[in-house]
PDB file of N, CA and C in Angstrom:
ATOM      1  N   MET A 104       3.073   0.957  -8.416  1.00  0.00           N
ATOM      2  CA  MET A 104       3.731   2.019  -7.680  1.00  0.00           C
ATOM      3  C   MET A 104       2.759   2.612  -6.664  1.00  0.00           C
ATOM      4  N   LYS A 105       3.307   3.094  -5.584  1.00  0.00           N
ATOM      5  CA  LYS A 105       2.475   3.687  -4.543  1.00  0.00           C
ATOM      6  C   LYS A 105       1.737   4.903  -5.087  1.00  0.00           C
ATOM      7  N   LYS A 106       0.447   4.990  -4.803  1.00  0.00           N
ATOM      8  CA  LYS A 106      -0.343   6.120  -5.268  1.00  0.00           C
ATOM      9  C   LYS A 106      -1.113   6.732  -4.103  1.00  0.00           C
ATOM     10  N   GLY A 107      -0.423   6.972  -3.001  1.00  0.00           N
ATOM     11  CA  GLY A 107      -1.037   7.510  -1.799  1.00  0.00           C
ATOM     12  C   GLY A 107      -1.375   8.985  -1.913  1.00  0.00           C
ATOM     13  N   PRO A 108      -1.771   9.622  -0.810  1.00  0.00           N
ATOM     14  CA  PRO A 108      -2.248  11.004  -0.847  1.00  0.00           C
ATOM     15  C   PRO A 108      -1.189  12.039  -1.227  1.00  0.00           C
ATOM     16  N   ASN A 109      -0.012  11.985  -0.657  1.00  0.00           N
ATOM     17  CA  ASN A 109       1.038  12.953  -0.963  1.00  0.00           C
ATOM     18  C   ASN A 109       2.398  12.278  -0.894  1.00  0.00           C
ATOM     19  N   PHE A 110       3.293  12.693  -1.768  1.00  0.00           N
ATOM     20  CA  PHE A 110       4.640  12.136  -1.788  1.00  0.00           C
ATOM     21  C   PHE A 110       5.639  13.106  -1.196  1.00  0.00           C
ATOM     22  N   LEU A 111       5.394  14.386  -1.359  1.00  0.00           N
ATOM     23  CA  LEU A 111       6.268  15.413  -0.823  1.00  0.00           C
ATOM     24  C   LEU A 111       5.397  16.601  -0.486  1.00  0.00           C
ATOM     25  N   ASN A 112       5.549  17.114   0.690  1.00  0.00           N
ATOM     26  CA  ASN A 112       4.771  18.277   1.090  1.00  0.00           C
ATOM     27  C   ASN A 112       5.683  19.176   1.911  1.00  0.00           C
ATOM     28  N   THR A 113       6.038  20.314   1.326  1.00  0.00           N
ATOM     29  CA  THR A 113       6.870  21.287   2.023  1.00  0.00           C
ATOM     30  C   THR A 113       6.115  22.603   2.056  1.00  0.00           C
ATOM     31  N   ASN A 114       6.761  23.643   2.538  1.00  0.00           N
ATOM     32  CA  ASN A 114       6.139  24.963   2.540  1.00  0.00           C
ATOM     33  C   ASN A 114       6.095  25.582   1.149  1.00  0.00           C
ATOM     34  N   LEU A 115       6.807  24.993   0.188  1.00  0.00           N
ATOM     35  CA  LEU A 115       6.873  25.555  -1.160  1.00  0.00           C
ATOM     36  C   LEU A 115       6.148  24.713  -2.198  1.00  0.00           C
ATOM     37  N   VAL A 116       6.360  23.396  -2.161  1.00  0.00           N
ATOM     38  CA  VAL A 116       5.744  22.525  -3.162  1.00  0.00           C
ATOM     39  C   VAL A 116       5.097  21.310  -2.517  1.00  0.00           C
ATOM     40  N   ASN A 117       4.131  20.785  -3.236  1.00  0.00           N
ATOM     41  CA  ASN A 117       3.465  19.544  -2.857  1.00  0.00           C
ATOM     42  C   ASN A 117       3.423  18.670  -4.098  1.00  0.00           C
ATOM     43  N   LEU A 118       3.719  17.392  -3.928  1.00  0.00           N
ATOM     44  CA  LEU A 118       3.566  16.428  -5.008  1.00  0.00           C
ATOM     45  C   LEU A 118       2.417  15.515  -4.635  1.00  0.00           C
ATOM     46  N   ARG A 119       1.430  15.442  -5.500  1.00  0.00           N
ATOM     47  CA  ARG A 119       0.297  14.568  -5.243  1.00  0.00           C
ATOM     48  C   ARG A 119       0.033  13.697  -6.459  1.00  0.00           C
ATOM     49  N   PRO A 120      -0.508  12.510  -6.257  1.00  0.00           N
ATOM     50  CA  PRO A 120      -0.835  11.664  -7.397  1.00  0.00           C
ATOM     51  C   PRO A 120      -1.892  12.336  -8.273  1.00  0.00           C
ATOM     52  N   ALA A 121      -1.732  12.186  -9.572  1.00  0.00           N
ATOM     53  CA  ALA A 121      -2.731  12.705 -10.502  1.00  0.00           C
ATOM     54  C   ALA A 121      -4.026  11.912 -10.340  1.00  0.00           C
ATOM     55  N   ASN A 122      -5.123  12.533 -10.697  1.00  0.00           N
ATOM     56  CA  ASN A 122      -6.417  11.861 -10.694  1.00  0.00           C
ATOM     57  C   ASN A 122      -7.162  12.242 -11.969  1.00  0.00           C
ATOM     58  N   ILE A 123      -8.313  11.671 -12.188  1.00  0.00           N
ATOM     59  CA  ILE A 123      -9.042  11.901 -13.430  1.00  0.00           C
ATOM     60  C   ILE A 123      -9.382  13.382 -13.630  1.00  0.00           C
ATOM     61  N   GLY A 124      -9.479  14.128 -12.559  1.00  0.00           N
ATOM     62  CA  GLY A 124      -9.747  15.562 -12.662  1.00  0.00           C
ATOM     63  C   GLY A 124      -8.600  16.344 -13.282  1.00  0.00           C
ATOM     64  N   ASP A 125      -7.429  15.727 -13.402  1.00  0.00           N
ATOM     65  CA  ASP A 125      -6.257  16.386 -13.987  1.00  0.00           C
ATOM     66  C   ASP A 125      -6.130  16.134 -15.487  1.00  0.00           C
ATOM     67  N   ILE A 126      -7.026  15.371 -16.058  1.00  0.00           N
ATOM     68  CA  ILE A 126      -6.889  14.939 -17.441  1.00  0.00           C
ATOM     69  C   ILE A 126      -6.779  16.106 -18.422  1.00  0.00           C
ATOM     70  N   ARG A 127      -7.598  17.111 -18.276  1.00  0.00           N
ATOM     71  CA  ARG A 127      -7.590  18.247 -19.212  1.00  0.00           C
ATOM     72  C   ARG A 127      -6.322  19.082 -19.048  1.00  0.00           C
ATOM     73  N   LYS A 128      -5.946  19.346 -17.812  1.00  0.00           N
ATOM     74  CA  LYS A 128      -4.753  20.168 -17.564  1.00  0.00           C
ATOM     75  C   LYS A 128      -3.505  19.500 -18.132  1.00  0.00           C
ATOM     76  N   ILE A 129      -3.337  18.196 -17.927  1.00  0.00           N
ATOM     77  CA  ILE A 129      -2.167  17.499 -18.457  1.00  0.00           C
ATOM     78  C   ILE A 129      -2.201  17.487 -19.987  1.00  0.00           C
ATOM     79  N   TYR A 130      -3.376  17.343 -20.554  1.00  0.00           N
ATOM     80  CA  TYR A 130      -3.525  17.417 -22.014  1.00  0.00           C
ATOM     81  C   TYR A 130      -3.069  18.785 -22.524  1.00  0.00           C
ATOM     82  N   GLU A 131      -3.503  19.837 -21.864  1.00  0.00           N
ATOM     83  CA  GLU A 131      -3.111  21.198 -22.273  1.00  0.00           C
ATOM     84  C   GLU A 131      -1.617  21.419 -22.098  1.00  0.00           C
ATOM     85  N   TRP A 132      -1.059  20.956 -20.990  1.00  0.00           N
ATOM     86  CA  TRP A 132       0.387  21.088 -20.781  1.00  0.00           C
ATOM     87  C   TRP A 132       1.148  20.346 -21.874  1.00  0.00           C
ATOM     88  N   ARG A 133       0.725  19.124 -22.179  1.00  0.00           N
ATOM     89  CA  ARG A 133       1.417  18.321 -23.191  1.00  0.00           C
ATOM     90  C   ARG A 133       1.377  18.977 -24.571  1.00  0.00           C
ATOM     91  N   ASN A 134       0.318  19.712 -24.847  1.00  0.00           N
ATOM     92  CA  ASN A 134       0.184  20.346 -26.156  1.00  0.00           C
ATOM     93  C   ASN A 134       0.680  21.786 -26.181  1.00  0.00           C
ATOM     94  N   ASN A 135       1.341  22.211 -25.119  1.00  0.00           N
ATOM     95  CA  ASN A 135       1.999  23.510 -25.117  1.00  0.00           C
ATOM     96  C   ASN A 135       3.039  23.521 -26.232  1.00  0.00           C
ATOM     97  N   GLU A 136       3.128  24.612 -26.957  1.00  0.00           N
ATOM     98  CA  GLU A 136       4.011  24.706 -28.126  1.00  0.00           C
ATOM     99  C   GLU A 136       5.448  24.293 -27.819  1.00  0.00           C
ATOM    100  N   VAL A 137       5.988  24.743 -26.708  1.00  0.00           N
ATOM    101  CA  VAL A 137       7.368  24.418 -26.348  1.00  0.00           C
ATOM    102  C   VAL A 137       7.508  22.927 -26.052  1.00  0.00           C
ATOM    103  N   ILE A 138       6.549  22.364 -25.332  1.00  0.00           N
ATOM    104  CA  ILE A 138       6.598  20.941 -25.000  1.00  0.00           C
ATOM    105  C   ILE A 138       6.495  20.092 -26.265  1.00  0.00           C
ATOM    106  N   VAL A 139       5.626  20.485 -27.180  1.00  0.00           N
ATOM    107  CA  VAL A 139       5.483  19.751 -28.437  1.00  0.00           C
ATOM    108  C   VAL A 139       6.815  19.739 -29.186  1.00  0.00           C
ATOM    109  N   GLU A 140       7.477  20.887 -29.235  1.00  0.00           N
ATOM    110  CA  GLU A 140       8.774  20.971 -29.926  1.00  0.00           C
ATOM    111  C   GLU A 140       9.815  20.059 -29.285  1.00  0.00           C
ATOM    112  N   LEU A 141       9.762  19.894 -27.979  1.00  0.00           N
ATOM    113  CA  LEU A 141      10.739  19.074 -27.264  1.00  0.00           C
ATOM    114  C   LEU A 141      10.365  17.593 -27.217  1.00  0.00           C
ATOM    115  N   SER A 142       9.147  17.275 -27.590  1.00  0.00           N
ATOM    116  CA  SER A 142       8.684  15.880 -27.496  1.00  0.00           C
ATOM    117  C   SER A 142       9.318  15.008 -28.574  1.00  0.00           C
ATOM    118  N   LEU A 143       9.315  13.709 -28.336  1.00  0.00           N
ATOM    119  CA  LEU A 143       9.877  12.767 -29.306  1.00  0.00           C
ATOM    120  C   LEU A 143       9.124  12.799 -30.627  1.00  0.00           C
ATOM    121  N   SER A 144       7.806  12.949 -30.568  1.00  0.00           N
ATOM    122  CA  SER A 144       7.012  12.942 -31.798  1.00  0.00           C
ATOM    123  C   SER A 144       7.055  14.281 -32.529  1.00  0.00           C
ATOM    124  N   GLY A 145       7.224  15.372 -31.784  1.00  0.00           N
ATOM    125  CA  GLY A 145       7.212  16.702 -32.389  1.00  0.00           C
ATOM    126  C   GLY A 145       5.837  17.135 -32.846  1.00  0.00           C
ATOM    127  N   SER A 146       4.814  16.402 -32.403  1.00  0.00           N
ATOM    128  CA  SER A 146       3.437  16.696 -32.814  1.00  0.00           C
ATOM    129  C   SER A 146       2.531  16.793 -31.592  1.00  0.00           C
ATOM    130  N   PRO A 147       1.481  17.617 -31.693  1.00  0.00           N
ATOM    131  CA  PRO A 147       0.499  17.649 -30.608  1.00  0.00           C
ATOM    132  C   PRO A 147      -0.210  16.304 -30.479  1.00  0.00           C
ATOM    133  N   ILE A 148      -0.760  16.056 -29.305  1.00  0.00           N
ATOM    134  CA  ILE A 148      -1.541  14.854 -29.039  1.00  0.00           C
ATOM    135  C   ILE A 148      -3.016  15.206 -29.236  1.00  0.00           C
ATOM    136  N   VAL A 149      -3.760  14.328 -29.867  1.00  0.00           N
ATOM    137  CA  VAL A 149      -5.195  14.559 -30.031  1.00  0.00           C
ATOM    138  C   VAL A 149      -5.935  14.003 -28.816  1.00  0.00           C
ATOM    139  N   TRP A 150      -7.052  14.633 -28.469  1.00  0.00           N
ATOM    140  CA  TRP A 150      -7.822  14.265 -27.288  1.00  0.00           C
ATOM    141  C   TRP A 150      -8.215  12.790 -27.302  1.00  0.00           C
ATOM    142  N   ASP A 151      -8.625  12.292 -28.462  1.00  0.00           N
ATOM    143  CA  ASP A 151      -9.082  10.903 -28.548  1.00  0.00           C
ATOM    144  C   ASP A 151      -7.960   9.895 -28.288  1.00  0.00           C
ATOM    145  N   ASP A 152      -6.711  10.312 -28.376  1.00  0.00           N
ATOM    146  CA  ASP A 152      -5.586   9.460 -27.995  1.00  0.00           C
ATOM    147  C   ASP A 152      -5.213   9.682 -26.527  1.00  0.00           C
ATOM    148  N   HIS A 153      -5.280  10.933 -26.094  1.00  0.00           N
ATOM    149  CA  HIS A 153      -4.874  11.271 -24.729  1.00  0.00           C
ATOM    150  C   HIS A 153      -5.802  10.650 -23.681  1.00  0.00           C
ATOM    151  N   LYS A 154      -7.099  10.739 -23.915  1.00  0.00           N
ATOM    152  CA  LYS A 154      -8.065  10.300 -22.901  1.00  0.00           C
ATOM    153  C   LYS A 154      -7.882   8.838 -22.516  1.00  0.00           C
ATOM    154  N   PRO A 155      -7.874   7.877 -23.463  1.00  0.00           N
ATOM    155  CA  PRO A 155      -7.678   6.485 -23.035  1.00  0.00           C
ATOM    156  C   PRO A 155      -6.278   6.226 -22.473  1.00  0.00           C
ATOM    157  N   TRP A 156      -5.263   6.941 -23.002  1.00  0.00           N
ATOM    158  CA  TRP A 156      -3.906   6.780 -22.461  1.00  0.00           C
ATOM    159  C   TRP A 156      -3.886   7.202 -20.985  1.00  0.00           C
ATOM    160  N   PHE A 157      -4.444   8.376 -20.697  1.00  0.00           N
ATOM    161  CA  PHE A 157      -4.419   8.903 -19.332  1.00  0.00           C
ATOM    162  C   PHE A 157      -5.211   8.002 -18.384  1.00  0.00           C
ATOM    163  N   GLU A 158      -6.390   7.581 -18.790  1.00  0.00           N
ATOM    164  CA  GLU A 158      -7.201   6.696 -17.952  1.00  0.00           C
ATOM    165  C   GLU A 158      -6.452   5.394 -17.663  1.00  0.00           C
ATOM    166  N   GLY A 159      -5.784   4.850 -18.679  1.00  0.00           N
ATOM    167  CA  GLY A 159      -5.001   3.632 -18.487  1.00  0.00           C
ATOM    168  C   GLY A 159      -3.804   3.856 -17.576  1.00  0.00           C
ATOM    169  N   ALA A 160      -3.155   5.009 -17.726  1.00  0.00           N
ATOM    170  CA  ALA A 160      -1.995   5.326 -16.888  1.00  0.00           C
ATOM    171  C   ALA A 160      -2.390   5.417 -15.418  1.00  0.00           C
ATOM    172  N   LEU A 161      -3.553   5.992 -15.145  1.00  0.00           N
ATOM    173  CA  LEU A 161      -4.006   6.106 -13.757  1.00  0.00           C
ATOM    174  C   LEU A 161      -4.253   4.738 -13.128  1.00  0.00           C
ATOM    175  N   LEU A 162      -4.672   3.776 -13.922  1.00  0.00           N
ATOM    176  CA  LEU A 162      -4.964   2.437 -13.414  1.00  0.00           C
ATOM    177  C   LEU A 162      -3.741   1.528 -13.380  1.00  0.00           C
ATOM    178  N   SER A 163      -2.704   1.897 -14.102  1.00  0.00           N
ATOM    179  CA  SER A 163      -1.537   1.045 -14.245  1.00  0.00           C
ATOM    180  C   SER A 163      -0.693   1.005 -12.971  1.00  0.00           C
ATOM    181  N   GLU A 164      -0.219  -0.191 -12.648  1.00  0.00           N
ATOM    182  CA  GLU A 164       0.725  -0.361 -11.538  1.00  0.00           C
ATOM    183  C   GLU A 164       2.134   0.055 -11.954  1.00  0.00           C
ATOM    184  N   ASP A 165       2.348   0.264 -13.239  1.00  0.00           N
ATOM    185  CA  ASP A 165       3.678   0.581 -13.760  1.00  0.00           C
ATOM    186  C   ASP A 165       3.878   2.056 -14.073  1.00  0.00           C
ATOM    187  N   VAL A 166       2.878   2.865 -13.802  1.00  0.00           N
ATOM    188  CA  VAL A 166       2.955   4.292 -14.112  1.00  0.00           C
ATOM    189  C   VAL A 166       2.564   5.094 -12.877  1.00  0.00           C
ATOM    190  N   LEU A 167       3.316   6.126 -12.628  1.00  0.00           N
ATOM    191  CA  LEU A 167       2.992   7.055 -11.551  1.00  0.00           C
ATOM    192  C   LEU A 167       3.078   8.462 -12.113  1.00  0.00           C
ATOM    193  N   ILE A 168       1.976   9.184 -12.061  1.00  0.00           N
ATOM    194  CA  ILE A 168       1.941  10.584 -12.506  1.00  0.00           C
ATOM    195  C   ILE A 168       1.684  11.433 -11.272  1.00  0.00           C
ATOM    196  N   LEU A 169       2.589  12.363 -11.027  1.00  0.00           N
ATOM    197  CA  LEU A 169       2.465  13.276  -9.892  1.00  0.00           C
ATOM    198  C   LEU A 169       2.206  14.690 -10.397  1.00  0.00           C
ATOM    199  N   ILE A 170       1.337  15.395  -9.714  1.00  0.00           N
ATOM    200  CA  ILE A 170       1.077  16.803 -10.004  1.00  0.00           C
ATOM    201  C   ILE A 170       1.912  17.625  -9.032  1.00  0.00           C
ATOM    202  N   ILE A 171       2.654  18.588  -9.582  1.00  0.00           N
ATOM    203  CA  ILE A 171       3.482  19.480  -8.775  1.00  0.00           C
ATOM    204  C   ILE A 171       2.656  20.719  -8.480  1.00  0.00           C
ATOM    205  N   GLU A 172       2.466  20.999  -7.209  1.00  0.00           N
ATOM    206  CA  GLU A 172       1.682  22.164  -6.792  1.00  0.00           C
ATOM    207  C   GLU A 172       2.568  23.166  -6.073  1.00  0.00           C
ATOM    208  N   ASN A 173       2.422  24.422  -6.415  1.00  0.00           N
ATOM    209  CA  ASN A 173       3.063  25.515  -5.695  1.00  0.00           C
ATOM    210  C   ASN A 173       2.154  25.842  -4.519  1.00  0.00           C
ATOM    211  N   VAL A 174       2.676  25.670  -3.317  1.00  0.00           N
ATOM    212  CA  VAL A 174       1.883  25.939  -2.119  1.00  0.00           C
ATOM    213  C   VAL A 174       2.522  27.049  -1.279  1.00  0.00           C
ATOM    214  N   ALA A 175       3.353  27.867  -1.910  1.00  0.00           N
ATOM    215  CA  ALA A 175       4.041  28.943  -1.185  1.00  0.00           C
ATOM    216  C   ALA A 175       3.044  29.937  -0.606  1.00  0.00           C
ATOM    217  N   GLU A 176       1.968  30.194  -1.338  1.00  0.00           N
ATOM    218  CA  GLU A 176       0.919  31.065  -0.808  1.00  0.00           C
ATOM    219  C   GLU A 176      -0.073  30.196  -0.065  1.00  0.00           C
ATOM    220  N   GLN A 177      -0.231  30.442   1.215  1.00  0.00           N
ATOM    221  CA  GLN A 177      -1.080  29.608   2.061  1.00  0.00           C
ATOM    222  C   GLN A 177      -2.518  29.530   1.549  1.00  0.00           C
ATOM    223  N   SER A 178      -3.004  30.597   0.919  1.00  0.00           N
ATOM    224  CA  SER A 178      -4.414  30.659   0.544  1.00  0.00           C
ATOM    225  C   SER A 178      -4.753  29.937  -0.749  1.00  0.00           C
ATOM    226  N   LYS A 179      -3.737  29.594  -1.561  1.00  0.00           N
ATOM    227  CA  LYS A 179      -4.085  28.899  -2.799  1.00  0.00           C
ATOM    228  C   LYS A 179      -2.974  27.959  -3.234  1.00  0.00           C
ATOM    229  N   ARG A 180      -3.385  26.893  -3.862  1.00  0.00           N
ATOM    230  CA  ARG A 180      -2.464  25.927  -4.467  1.00  0.00           C
ATOM    231  C   ARG A 180      -2.542  26.133  -5.966  1.00  0.00           C
ATOM    232  N   THR A 181      -1.397  26.183  -6.601  1.00  0.00           N
ATOM    233  CA  THR A 181      -1.349  26.348  -8.048  1.00  0.00           C
ATOM    234  C   THR A 181      -0.612  25.172  -8.648  1.00  0.00           C
ATOM    235  N   GLU A 182      -1.273  24.465  -9.570  1.00  0.00           N
ATOM    236  CA  GLU A 182      -0.611  23.360 -10.249  1.00  0.00           C
ATOM    237  C   GLU A 182       0.355  23.933 -11.266  1.00  0.00           C
ATOM    238  N   VAL A 183       1.607  23.498 -11.183  1.00  0.00           N
ATOM    239  CA  VAL A 183       2.640  24.080 -12.049  1.00  0.00           C
ATOM    240  C   VAL A 183       3.303  23.072 -12.971  1.00  0.00           C
ATOM    241  N   GLY A 184       3.025  21.793 -12.799  1.00  0.00           N
ATOM    242  CA  GLY A 184       3.643  20.811 -13.670  1.00  0.00           C
ATOM    243  C   GLY A 184       3.311  19.399 -13.257  1.00  0.00           C
ATOM    244  N   GLU A 185       3.874  18.467 -14.008  1.00  0.00           N
ATOM    245  CA  GLU A 185       3.668  17.054 -13.702  1.00  0.00           C
ATOM    246  C   GLU A 185       4.973  16.300 -13.841  1.00  0.00           C
ATOM    247  N   LEU A 186       5.021  15.202 -13.155  1.00  0.00           N
ATOM    248  CA  LEU A 186       6.192  14.342 -13.147  1.00  0.00           C
ATOM    249  C   LEU A 186       5.685  12.929 -13.366  1.00  0.00           C
ATOM    250  N   ARG A 187       6.267  12.231 -14.340  1.00  0.00           N
ATOM    251  CA  ARG A 187       5.782  10.883 -14.639  1.00  0.00           C
ATOM    252  C   ARG A 187       6.918   9.876 -14.549  1.00  0.00           C
ATOM    253  N   PHE A 188       6.623   8.761 -13.899  1.00  0.00           N
ATOM    254  CA  PHE A 188       7.543   7.644 -13.812  1.00  0.00           C
ATOM    255  C   PHE A 188       6.894   6.452 -14.503  1.00  0.00           C
ATOM    256  N   ASP A 189       7.611   5.834 -15.435  1.00  0.00           N
ATOM    257  CA  ASP A 189       7.159   4.609 -16.102  1.00  0.00           C
ATOM    258  C   ASP A 189       8.117   3.492 -15.695  1.00  0.00           C
ATOM    259  N   ARG A 190       7.612   2.514 -14.998  1.00  0.00           N
ATOM    260  CA  ARG A 190       8.451   1.418 -14.497  1.00  0.00           C
ATOM    261  C   ARG A 190       9.134   0.689 -15.640  1.00  0.00           C
ATOM    262  N   ASN A 191       8.416   0.425 -16.708  1.00  0.00           N
ATOM    263  CA  ASN A 191       8.979  -0.333 -17.823  1.00  0.00           C
ATOM    264  C   ASN A 191       9.448   0.552 -18.965  1.00  0.00           C
ATOM    265  N   GLY A 192       9.224   1.850 -18.866  1.00  0.00           N
ATOM    266  CA  GLY A 192       9.619   2.751 -19.937  1.00  0.00           C
ATOM    267  C   GLY A 192       8.754   2.626 -21.163  1.00  0.00           C
ATOM    268  N   ILE A 193       7.647   1.904 -21.045  1.00  0.00           N
ATOM    269  CA  ILE A 193       6.752   1.711 -22.196  1.00  0.00           C
ATOM    270  C   ILE A 193       5.336   2.026 -21.768  1.00  0.00           C
ATOM    271  N   LEU A 194       4.681   2.884 -22.528  1.00  0.00           N
ATOM    272  CA  LEU A 194       3.253   3.142 -22.292  1.00  0.00           C
ATOM    273  C   LEU A 194       2.664   3.748 -23.526  1.00  0.00           C
TER     274      LEU A 194
END
């Protein structure tokens, strides 16, 4: 999948490909209590599982992870979520 600089850039939101610097934030988002309750496993993810999964996802041609940024305030970008596409539905 295309992993270029930006996929959507408006005055309100920007979608950018995730990078290794996002690993901790995505881990924290995934382990948010509400997200854990809504997940298929119903359990938090441990770091030792997340780290190799995330590194592999970034290298995979079948996975695209986008970071959603709030850019409404010109002076700062705030990451507010992530969007993931799995070409094969398996990862």
